C-alpha positions as protocol buffer text, in pm:
chain_id: "A"
residue {
  index: 1
  type: MET
  ca { x: 13697 y: 13165 z: 8961 }
}
residue {
  index: 2
  type: SER
  ca { x: 13709 y: 12803 z: 9083 }
}
residue {
  index: 3
  type: ILE
  ca { x: 13417 y: 12645 z: 9267 }
}
residue {
  index: 4
  type: PRO
  ca { x: 13504 y: 12536 z: 9624 }
}
residue {
  index: 5
  type: GLY
  ca { x: 13529 y: 12159 z: 9665 }
}
residue {
  index: 6
  type: TRP
  ca { x: 13235 y: 12140 z: 9905 }
}
residue {
  index: 7
  type: ALA
  ca { x: 13014 y: 12335 z: 9663 }
}
residue {
  index: 8
  type: ALA
  ca { x: 13108 y: 12109 z: 9373 }
}
residue {
  index: 9
  type: GLY
  ca { x: 13030 y: 11805 z: 9587 }
}
residue {
  index: 10
  type: LEU
  ca { x: 12693 y: 11950 z: 9688 }
}
residue {
  index: 11
  type: ALA
  ca { x: 12606 y: 12023 z: 9327 }
}
residue {
  index: 12
  type: LEU
  ca { x: 12695 y: 11666 z: 9227 }
}
residue {
  index: 13
  type: PHE
  ca { x: 12488 y: 11524 z: 9515 }
}
residue {
  index: 14
  type: MET
  ca { x: 12185 y: 11735 z: 9417 }
}
residue {
  index: 15
  type: MET
  ca { x: 12215 y: 11628 z: 9054 }
}
residue {
  index: 16
  type: LEU
  ca { x: 12234 y: 11257 z: 9143 }
}
residue {
  index: 17
  type: SER
  ca { x: 11948 y: 11291 z: 9391 }
}
residue {
  index: 18
  type: SER
  ca { x: 11726 y: 11455 z: 9130 }
}
residue {
  index: 19
  type: GLN
  ca { x: 11797 y: 11166 z: 8894 }
}
residue {
  index: 20
  type: ALA
  ca { x: 11749 y: 10895 z: 9157 }
}
residue {
  index: 21
  type: THR
  ca { x: 11410 y: 11019 z: 9281 }
}
residue {
  index: 22
  type: PRO
  ca { x: 11224 y: 10952 z: 8953 }
}
residue {
  index: 23
  type: ALA
  ca { x: 11393 y: 10611 z: 8937 }
}
residue {
  index: 24
  type: ARG
  ca { x: 11265 y: 10526 z: 9286 }
}
residue {
  index: 25
  type: GLU
  ca { x: 10920 y: 10652 z: 9196 }
}
residue {
  index: 26
  type: ALA
  ca { x: 10919 y: 10446 z: 8876 }
}
residue {
  index: 27
  type: THR
  ca { x: 11019 y: 10136 z: 9072 }
}
residue {
  index: 28
  type: ALA
  ca { x: 10736 y: 10197 z: 9319 }
}
residue {
  index: 29
  type: GLU
  ca { x: 10489 y: 10245 z: 9036 }
}
residue {
  index: 30
  type: GLN
  ca { x: 10597 y: 9918 z: 8878 }
}
residue {
  index: 31
  type: ALA
  ca { x: 10541 y: 9716 z: 9196 }
}
residue {
  index: 32
  type: PRO
  ca { x: 10237 y: 9491 z: 9139 }
}
residue {
  index: 33
  type: ARG
  ca { x: 9923 y: 9582 z: 9324 }
}
residue {
  index: 34
  type: PRO
  ca { x: 9749 y: 9318 z: 9536 }
}
residue {
  index: 35
  type: ARG
  ca { x: 9518 y: 9112 z: 9317 }
}
residue {
  index: 36
  type: LEU
  ca { x: 9167 y: 8981 z: 9377 }
}
residue {
  index: 37
  type: THR
  ca { x: 8972 y: 8714 z: 9188 }
}
residue {
  index: 38
  type: LEU
  ca { x: 8600 y: 8656 z: 9243 }
}
residue {
  index: 39
  type: VAL
  ca { x: 8391 y: 8347 z: 9164 }
}
residue {
  index: 40
  type: ILE
  ca { x: 8016 y: 8325 z: 9223 }
}
residue {
  index: 41
  type: ASP
  ca { x: 7891 y: 7968 z: 9276 }
}
residue {
  index: 42
  type: ASP
  ca { x: 7550 y: 7795 z: 9253 }
}
residue {
  index: 43
  type: LEU
  ca { x: 7428 y: 7983 z: 8947 }
}
residue {
  index: 44
  type: GLY
  ca { x: 7162 y: 7880 z: 8696 }
}
residue {
  index: 45
  type: GLN
  ca { x: 6877 y: 7847 z: 8945 }
}
residue {
  index: 46
  type: ASN
  ca { x: 6725 y: 8196 z: 8952 }
}
residue {
  index: 47
  type: PRO
  ca { x: 6733 y: 8431 z: 8650 }
}
residue {
  index: 48
  type: ALA
  ca { x: 6690 y: 8748 z: 8857 }
}
residue {
  index: 49
  type: ARG
  ca { x: 6988 y: 8667 z: 9078 }
}
residue {
  index: 50
  type: ASP
  ca { x: 7189 y: 8547 z: 8779 }
}
residue {
  index: 51
  type: ARG
  ca { x: 7129 y: 8883 z: 8603 }
}
residue {
  index: 52
  type: ARG
  ca { x: 7265 y: 9070 z: 8905 }
}
residue {
  index: 53
  type: VAL
  ca { x: 7583 y: 8861 z: 8886 }
}
residue {
  index: 54
  type: LEU
  ca { x: 7614 y: 8927 z: 8513 }
}
residue {
  index: 55
  type: GLN
  ca { x: 7580 y: 9299 z: 8579 }
}
residue {
  index: 56
  type: LEU
  ca { x: 7871 y: 9313 z: 8825 }
}
residue {
  index: 57
  type: PRO
  ca { x: 8121 y: 9552 z: 8666 }
}
residue {
  index: 58
  type: GLY
  ca { x: 8435 y: 9343 z: 8623 }
}
residue {
  index: 59
  type: PRO
  ca { x: 8579 y: 8996 z: 8554 }
}
residue {
  index: 60
  type: VAL
  ca { x: 8361 y: 8787 z: 8782 }
}
residue {
  index: 61
  type: ALA
  ca { x: 8365 y: 8414 z: 8702 }
}
residue {
  index: 62
  type: LEU
  ca { x: 8028 y: 8238 z: 8698 }
}
residue {
  index: 63
  type: ALA
  ca { x: 8026 y: 7881 z: 8834 }
}
residue {
  index: 64
  type: ILE
  ca { x: 7708 y: 7725 z: 8695 }
}
residue {
  index: 65
  type: LEU
  ca { x: 7539 y: 7410 z: 8825 }
}
residue {
  index: 66
  type: PRO
  ca { x: 7476 y: 7166 z: 8538 }
}
residue {
  index: 67
  type: ASP
  ca { x: 7145 y: 7036 z: 8671 }
}
residue {
  index: 68
  type: THR
  ca { x: 6968 y: 7373 z: 8685 }
}
residue {
  index: 69
  type: ARG
  ca { x: 6695 y: 7488 z: 8452 }
}
residue {
  index: 70
  type: HIS
  ca { x: 6878 y: 7795 z: 8325 }
}
residue {
  index: 71
  type: ALA
  ca { x: 7234 y: 7657 z: 8308 }
}
residue {
  index: 72
  type: ALA
  ca { x: 7280 y: 7664 z: 7931 }
}
residue {
  index: 73
  type: ASP
  ca { x: 7108 y: 8002 z: 7882 }
}
residue {
  index: 74
  type: LEU
  ca { x: 7318 y: 8163 z: 8155 }
}
residue {
  index: 75
  type: ALA
  ca { x: 7639 y: 8015 z: 8015 }
}
residue {
  index: 76
  type: GLU
  ca { x: 7557 y: 8158 z: 7673 }
}
residue {
  index: 77
  type: GLN
  ca { x: 7481 y: 8503 z: 7818 }
}
residue {
  index: 78
  type: ALA
  ca { x: 7797 y: 8504 z: 8027 }
}
residue {
  index: 79
  type: HIS
  ca { x: 8007 y: 8401 z: 7728 }
}
residue {
  index: 80
  type: ARG
  ca { x: 7858 y: 8677 z: 7511 }
}
residue {
  index: 81
  type: THR
  ca { x: 7936 y: 8940 z: 7775 }
}
residue {
  index: 82
  type: GLY
  ca { x: 8295 y: 8824 z: 7818 }
}
residue {
  index: 83
  type: LYS
  ca { x: 8258 y: 8666 z: 8162 }
}
residue {
  index: 84
  type: THR
  ca { x: 8444 y: 8346 z: 8250 }
}
residue {
  index: 85
  type: VAL
  ca { x: 8212 y: 8045 z: 8253 }
}
residue {
  index: 86
  type: MET
  ca { x: 8286 y: 7759 z: 8491 }
}
residue {
  index: 87
  type: LEU
  ca { x: 8122 y: 7423 z: 8553 }
}
residue {
  index: 88
  type: HIS
  ca { x: 8023 y: 7397 z: 8919 }
}
residue {
  index: 89
  type: MET
  ca { x: 8064 y: 7020 z: 8932 }
}
residue {
  index: 90
  type: PRO
  ca { x: 7847 y: 6842 z: 9191 }
}
residue {
  index: 91
  type: MET
  ca { x: 8039 y: 6603 z: 9413 }
}
residue {
  index: 92
  type: ALA
  ca { x: 7932 y: 6398 z: 9713 }
}
residue {
  index: 93
  type: PRO
  ca { x: 7747 y: 6466 z: 9933 }
}
residue {
  index: 94
  type: ALA
  ca { x: 7571 y: 6648 z: 9647 }
}
residue {
  index: 95
  type: GLN
  ca { x: 7308 y: 6436 z: 9474 }
}
residue {
  index: 96
  type: GLY
  ca { x: 7168 y: 6420 z: 9123 }
}
residue {
  index: 97
  type: ARG
  ca { x: 7247 y: 6272 z: 8784 }
}
residue {
  index: 98
  type: PHE
  ca { x: 7579 y: 6458 z: 8744 }
}
residue {
  index: 99
  type: ALA
  ca { x: 7717 y: 6415 z: 9096 }
}
residue {
  index: 100
  type: TRP
  ca { x: 8040 y: 6227 z: 9156 }
}
residue {
  index: 101
  type: HIS
  ca { x: 8041 y: 5974 z: 9439 }
}
residue {
  index: 102
  type: PRO
  ca { x: 8330 y: 5759 z: 9566 }
}
residue {
  index: 103
  type: ALA
  ca { x: 8155 y: 5430 z: 9481 }
}
residue {
  index: 104
  type: LEU
  ca { x: 8114 y: 5514 z: 9112 }
}
residue {
  index: 105
  type: PRO
  ca { x: 8342 y: 5335 z: 8862 }
}
residue {
  index: 106
  type: PRO
  ca { x: 8573 y: 5545 z: 8642 }
}
residue {
  index: 107
  type: ASP
  ca { x: 8362 y: 5506 z: 8329 }
}
residue {
  index: 108
  type: GLU
  ca { x: 8059 y: 5647 z: 8511 }
}
residue {
  index: 109
  type: LEU
  ca { x: 8263 y: 5938 z: 8648 }
}
residue {
  index: 110
  type: ALA
  ca { x: 8373 y: 6011 z: 8292 }
}
residue {
  index: 111
  type: ARG
  ca { x: 8016 y: 5990 z: 8160 }
}
residue {
  index: 112
  type: ARG
  ca { x: 7890 y: 6231 z: 8425 }
}
residue {
  index: 113
  type: LEU
  ca { x: 8171 y: 6476 z: 8358 }
}
residue {
  index: 114
  type: ASP
  ca { x: 8095 y: 6469 z: 7985 }
}
residue {
  index: 115
  type: ALA
  ca { x: 7726 y: 6529 z: 8049 }
}
residue {
  index: 116
  type: ALA
  ca { x: 7791 y: 6812 z: 8294 }
}
residue {
  index: 117
  type: LEU
  ca { x: 8024 y: 6992 z: 8052 }
}
residue {
  index: 118
  type: ALA
  ca { x: 7765 y: 6956 z: 7778 }
}
residue {
  index: 119
  type: ALA
  ca { x: 7506 y: 7116 z: 8007 }
}
residue {
  index: 120
  type: VAL
  ca { x: 7729 y: 7421 z: 8068 }
}
residue {
  index: 121
  type: PRO
  ca { x: 7863 y: 7536 z: 7730 }
}
residue {
  index: 122
  type: HIS
  ca { x: 8176 y: 7753 z: 7707 }
}
residue {
  index: 123
  type: ALA
  ca { x: 8315 y: 7633 z: 8043 }
}
residue {
  index: 124
  type: SER
  ca { x: 8684 y: 7722 z: 8074 }
}
residue {
  index: 125
  type: GLY
  ca { x: 8729 y: 7522 z: 8392 }
}
residue {
  index: 126
  type: LEU
  ca { x: 8547 y: 7380 z: 8689 }
}
residue {
  index: 127
  type: ASN
  ca { x: 8527 y: 7383 z: 9065 }
}
residue {
  index: 128
  type: ASN
  ca { x: 8362 y: 7142 z: 9302 }
}
residue {
  index: 129
  type: HIS
  ca { x: 8009 y: 7193 z: 9433 }
}
residue {
  index: 130
  type: MET
  ca { x: 8011 y: 7046 z: 9783 }
}
residue {
  index: 131
  type: GLY
  ca { x: 8258 y: 6757 z: 9746 }
}
residue {
  index: 132
  type: SER
  ca { x: 8372 y: 6700 z: 10101 }
}
residue {
  index: 133
  type: ALA
  ca { x: 8323 y: 6325 z: 10047 }
}
residue {
  index: 134
  type: MET
  ca { x: 8490 y: 6326 z: 9704 }
}
residue {
  index: 135
  type: THR
  ca { x: 8783 y: 6568 z: 9696 }
}
residue {
  index: 136
  type: ASP
  ca { x: 8966 y: 6350 z: 9950 }
}
residue {
  index: 137
  type: GLN
  ca { x: 8977 y: 6058 z: 9703 }
}
residue {
  index: 138
  type: PRO
  ca { x: 9332 y: 6049 z: 9557 }
}
residue {
  index: 139
  type: GLN
  ca { x: 9263 y: 5816 z: 9264 }
}
residue {
  index: 140
  type: ALA
  ca { x: 8952 y: 6000 z: 9145 }
}
residue {
  index: 141
  type: MET
  ca { x: 9117 y: 6341 z: 9182 }
}
residue {
  index: 142
  type: ALA
  ca { x: 9427 y: 6229 z: 8993 }
}
residue {
  index: 143
  type: TRP
  ca { x: 9205 y: 6099 z: 8710 }
}
residue {
  index: 144
  type: LEU
  ca { x: 9007 y: 6426 z: 8704 }
}
residue {
  index: 145
  type: MET
  ca { x: 9318 y: 6644 z: 8680 }
}
residue {
  index: 146
  type: ASP
  ca { x: 9462 y: 6436 z: 8396 }
}
residue {
  index: 147
  type: GLU
  ca { x: 9128 y: 6460 z: 8217 }
}
residue {
  index: 148
  type: LEU
  ca { x: 9107 y: 6838 z: 8263 }
}
residue {
  index: 149
  type: GLN
  ca { x: 9463 y: 6866 z: 8133 }
}
residue {
  index: 150
  type: ARG
  ca { x: 9362 y: 6672 z: 7824 }
}
residue {
  index: 151
  type: ARG
  ca { x: 9064 y: 6904 z: 7770 }
}
residue {
  index: 152
  type: HIS
  ca { x: 9265 y: 7224 z: 7838 }
}
residue {
  index: 153
  type: LEU
  ca { x: 9042 y: 7321 z: 8131 }
}
residue {
  index: 154
  type: PHE
  ca { x: 9150 y: 7468 z: 8464 }
}
residue {
  index: 155
  type: PHE
  ca { x: 9051 y: 7359 z: 8815 }
}
residue {
  index: 156
  type: LEU
  ca { x: 8962 y: 7562 z: 9124 }
}
residue {
  index: 157
  type: ASP
  ca { x: 8961 y: 7372 z: 9452 }
}
residue {
  index: 158
  type: SER
  ca { x: 8673 y: 7516 z: 9654 }
}
residue {
  index: 159
  type: ARG
  ca { x: 8833 y: 7358 z: 9963 }
}
residue {
  index: 160
  type: THR
  ca { x: 8512 y: 7231 z: 10117 }
}
residue {
  index: 161
  type: SER
  ca { x: 8711 y: 6972 z: 10313 }
}
residue {
  index: 162
  type: ALA
  ca { x: 9022 y: 7002 z: 10526 }
}
residue {
  index: 163
  type: ARG
  ca { x: 9123 y: 6664 z: 10380 }
}
residue {
  index: 164
  type: THR
  ca { x: 9109 y: 6774 z: 10016 }
}
residue {
  index: 165
  type: VAL
  ca { x: 9375 y: 6635 z: 9786 }
}
residue {
  index: 166
  type: ALA
  ca { x: 9230 y: 6804 z: 9477 }
}
residue {
  index: 167
  type: ALA
  ca { x: 9470 y: 7099 z: 9462 }
}
residue {
  index: 168
  type: ALA
  ca { x: 9769 y: 6875 z: 9533 }
}
residue {
  index: 169
  type: SER
  ca { x: 9656 y: 6640 z: 9255 }
}
residue {
  index: 170
  type: ALA
  ca { x: 9624 y: 6934 z: 9015 }
}
residue {
  index: 171
  type: GLN
  ca { x: 9970 y: 7057 z: 9109 }
}
residue {
  index: 172
  type: ARG
  ca { x: 10124 y: 6715 z: 9049 }
}
residue {
  index: 173
  type: ALA
  ca { x: 9956 y: 6701 z: 8708 }
}
residue {
  index: 174
  type: ALA
  ca { x: 10091 y: 7049 z: 8625 }
}
residue {
  index: 175
  type: LEU
  ca { x: 9730 y: 7153 z: 8562 }
}
residue {
  index: 176
  type: ALA
  ca { x: 9638 y: 7522 z: 8560 }
}
residue {
  index: 177
  type: SER
  ca { x: 9471 y: 7551 z: 8900 }
}
residue {
  index: 178
  type: LEU
  ca { x: 9395 y: 7758 z: 9207 }
}
residue {
  index: 179
  type: SER
  ca { x: 9263 y: 7717 z: 9560 }
}
residue {
  index: 180
  type: ARG
  ca { x: 8995 y: 7926 z: 9725 }
}
residue {
  index: 181
  type: ASP
  ca { x: 9117 y: 8150 z: 10007 }
}
residue {
  index: 182
  type: ILE
  ca { x: 8793 y: 8295 z: 10149 }
}
residue {
  index: 183
  type: PHE
  ca { x: 8425 y: 8212 z: 10134 }
}
residue {
  index: 184
  type: LEU
  ca { x: 8236 y: 8540 z: 10151 }
}
residue {
  index: 185
  type: ASP
  ca { x: 7911 y: 8409 z: 10286 }
}
residue {
  index: 186
  type: ASP
  ca { x: 7924 y: 8094 z: 10496 }
}
residue {
  index: 187
  type: ASP
  ca { x: 7720 y: 8326 z: 10718 }
}
residue {
  index: 188
  type: PRO
  ca { x: 7502 y: 8521 z: 10470 }
}
residue {
  index: 189
  type: SER
  ca { x: 7405 y: 8799 z: 10710 }
}
residue {
  index: 190
  type: PRO
  ca { x: 7499 y: 9144 z: 10572 }
}
residue {
  index: 191
  type: GLU
  ca { x: 7733 y: 9213 z: 10863 }
}
residue {
  index: 192
  type: ALA
  ca { x: 7915 y: 8883 z: 10825 }
}
residue {
  index: 193
  type: VAL
  ca { x: 7956 y: 8922 z: 10448 }
}
residue {
  index: 194
  type: ALA
  ca { x: 8094 y: 9274 z: 10497 }
}
residue {
  index: 195
  type: GLU
  ca { x: 8341 y: 9141 z: 10756 }
}
residue {
  index: 196
  type: ARG
  ca { x: 8459 y: 8865 z: 10522 }
}
residue {
  index: 197
  type: TRP
  ca { x: 8504 y: 9121 z: 10245 }
}
residue {
  index: 198
  type: ARG
  ca { x: 8728 y: 9328 z: 10474 }
}
residue {
  index: 199
  type: ALA
  ca { x: 8921 y: 9011 z: 10561 }
}
residue {
  index: 200
  type: ALA
  ca { x: 8967 y: 8940 z: 10191 }
}
residue {
  index: 201
  type: ILE
  ca { x: 9112 y: 9286 z: 10125 }
}
residue {
  index: 202
  type: ALA
  ca { x: 9349 y: 9244 z: 10420 }
}
residue {
  index: 203
  type: LEU
  ca { x: 9460 y: 8900 z: 10297 }
}
residue {
  index: 204
  type: ALA
  ca { x: 9520 y: 9031 z: 9944 }
}
residue {
  index: 205
  type: ARG
  ca { x: 9753 y: 9295 z: 10090 }
}
residue {
  index: 206
  type: GLN
  ca { x: 9925 y: 9042 z: 10314 }
}
residue {
  index: 207
  type: GLN
  ca { x: 9999 y: 8767 z: 10060 }
}
residue {
  index: 208
  type: GLY
  ca { x: 9969 y: 8962 z: 9734 }
}
residue {
  index: 209
  type: SER
  ca { x: 9649 y: 8799 z: 9607 }
}
residue {
  index: 210
  type: VAL
  ca { x: 9319 y: 8654 z: 9721 }
}
residue {
  index: 211
  type: VAL
  ca { x: 9071 y: 8414 z: 9562 }
}
residue {
  index: 212
  type: LEU
  ca { x: 8712 y: 8463 z: 9679 }
}
residue {
  index: 213
  type: ILE
  ca { x: 8404 y: 8248 z: 9635 }
}
residue {
  index: 214
  type: GLY
  ca { x: 8058 y: 8388 z: 9701 }
}
residue {
  index: 215
  type: HIS
  ca { x: 7702 y: 8283 z: 9634 }
}
residue {
  index: 216
  type: PRO
  ca { x: 7408 y: 8474 z: 9487 }
}
residue {
  index: 217
  type: HIS
  ca { x: 7253 y: 8567 z: 9821 }
}
residue {
  index: 218
  type: ALA
  ca { x: 7090 y: 8910 z: 9828 }
}
residue {
  index: 219
  type: SER
  ca { x: 7328 y: 9016 z: 10105 }
}
residue {
  index: 220
  type: THR
  ca { x: 7638 y: 8903 z: 9913 }
}
residue {
  index: 221
  type: LEU
  ca { x: 7532 y: 9076 z: 9593 }
}
residue {
  index: 222
  type: ALA
  ca { x: 7455 y: 9398 z: 9780 }
}
residue {
  index: 223
  type: VAL
  ca { x: 7803 y: 9403 z: 9934 }
}
residue {
  index: 224
  type: LEU
  ca { x: 7967 y: 9328 z: 9599 }
}
residue {
  index: 225
  type: GLU
  ca { x: 7767 y: 9593 z: 9415 }
}
residue {
  index: 226
  type: ARG
  ca { x: 7879 y: 9847 z: 9674 }
}
residue {
  index: 227
  type: GLU
  ca { x: 8239 y: 9743 z: 9721 }
}
residue {
  index: 228
  type: LEU
  ca { x: 8367 y: 9621 z: 9384 }
}
residue {
  index: 229
  type: PRO
  ca { x: 8369 y: 9972 z: 9228 }
}
residue {
  index: 230
  type: ARG
  ca { x: 8591 y: 10087 z: 9518 }
}
residue {
  index: 231
  type: LEU
  ca { x: 8868 y: 9832 z: 9460 }
}
residue {
  index: 232
  type: ALA
  ca { x: 9086 y: 10058 z: 9244 }
}
residue {
  index: 233
  type: ALA
  ca { x: 9074 y: 10332 z: 9506 }
}
residue {
  index: 234
  type: LEU
  ca { x: 9189 y: 10076 z: 9764 }
}
residue {
  index: 235
  type: GLY
  ca { x: 9486 y: 9984 z: 9545 }
}
residue {
  index: 236
  type: ILE
  ca { x: 9347 y: 9637 z: 9466 }
}
residue {
  index: 237
  type: GLU
  ca { x: 9350 y: 9499 z: 9111 }
}
residue {
  index: 238
  type: TRP
  ca { x: 9051 y: 9281 z: 9019 }
}
residue {
  index: 239
  type: VAL
  ca { x: 9171 y: 9017 z: 8772 }
}
residue {
  index: 240
  type: ASP
  ca { x: 9000 y: 8729 z: 8598 }
}
residue {
  index: 241
  type: ILE
  ca { x: 9061 y: 8377 z: 8718 }
}
residue {
  index: 242
  type: GLU
  ca { x: 9302 y: 8283 z: 8440 }
}
residue {
  index: 243
  type: GLN
  ca { x: 9519 y: 8588 z: 8516 }
}
residue {
  index: 244
  type: MET
  ca { x: 9526 y: 8477 z: 8880 }
}
residue {
  index: 245
  type: ILE
  ca { x: 9631 y: 8126 z: 8778 }
}
residue {
  index: 246
  type: ALA
  ca { x: 9920 y: 8278 z: 8585 }
}
residue {
  index: 247
  type: ALA
  ca { x: 10012 y: 8510 z: 8873 }
}
residue {
  index: 248
  type: ARG
  ca { x: 10020 y: 8228 z: 9129 }
}
residue {
  index: 249
  type: SER
  ca { x: 10189 y: 7984 z: 8890 }
}
residue {
  index: 250
  type: ASN
  ca { x: 10018 y: 7684 z: 9052 }
}
residue {
  index: 251
  type: ARG
  ca { x: 10188 y: 7758 z: 9383 }
}
residue {
  index: 252
  type: ALA
  ca { x: 10010 y: 7707 z: 9714 }
}
residue {
  index: 253
  type: MET
  ca { x: 9954 y: 7997 z: 9948 }
}
residue {
  index: 254
  type: ALA
  ca { x: 10093 y: 7964 z: 10301 }
}
residue {
  index: 255
  type: ALA
  ca { x: 9756 y: 7857 z: 10446 }
}
residue {
  index: 256
  type: HIS
  ca { x: 9742 y: 7563 z: 10206 }
}
residue {
  index: 257
  type: GLY
  ca { x: 10096 y: 7436 z: 10194 }
}
residue {
  index: 258
  type: ARG
  ca { x: 10463 y: 7503 z: 10257 }
}
residue {
  index: 259
  type: GLY
  ca { x: 10714 y: 7632 z: 10005 }
}
residue {
  index: 260
  type: GLY
  ca { x: 10439 y: 7656 z: 9745 }
}
residue {
  index: 261
  type: ILE
  ca { x: 10365 y: 7282 z: 9764 }
}
residue {
  index: 262
  type: TYR
  ca { x: 10013 y: 7179 z: 9864 }
}
residue {
  index: 263
  type: ARG
  ca { x: 9982 y: 6960 z: 10166 }
}
C-alpha cells in the first residue's frame, strides 16, 4: 500500500527536524562564553593581603610593586603556584627610585625599567602604577612598547588618564597588550565594589569580555572570594591575561576606540 504524499512529506520533515535540532544545539554549545580577566594591583606591601590574593581560586594576575619589601618573595610564590606575575611599574606622579617621569632621559628610563624587572622576578608583562603624567607621553610610550616587544613581555594599560597613548603605542608596535575596562574599587566601600562587580559581569555579556583591575582592600577581596566561585554558574569564563590578549587580538573595545583602533 502506498503512503499518501502528505504523510511522506511529514515523515521527511520530522526526520530532517530531528537531525537539525542537535546541530543547532551543538552550534549553541560552541558559542564562546563571555570572558573575564582579573588583575590585582599594588601587591608586595602586606603579606597577609598578598596571601589572600594568592588563594583566590583561578587565574588571577598579580601586579607587584618593585619598591615593596616583599616583592621578590611574592613573585616567587606566585610563580610556583602558577599565577601570572606582572610588574606594576611606577609612573609619574608616583615617586621612588623606579618611577618614570617625563623629564628623565631615555637611558635613565631604561635603567629604571631594568631595575624594576629585576626586583619582580618571573614578570610576564607590566602595567602602569599611577602614570597619569607619563602615559600621555608619545615618545616614552613608543620606546617602552618597543622595549617590551624586544623582551617578549606584554603590556596592560591601566588607563589612569583619559589622555593615555600607551595602548595606542602598544597597538602600533604590534605588542601583545590589553586595556583595563573596569576598576573594581575606586570607591572601596563594600556596596560600591559589589556594584562594580555587577557592572563588570554586565559588560562582559555586552561586549564578550571584560578586563578588571582591583586592589587588595579587605572589601574587594571579600567580594572576590564570594563571587569568583559563582562565575561558571553565571556563564562567565575566567581566563588568564594572556588568553584574553589572544582573544582580543590587540583590538580596542568600543569605549577605547573605533573599529578596534585605539584613539
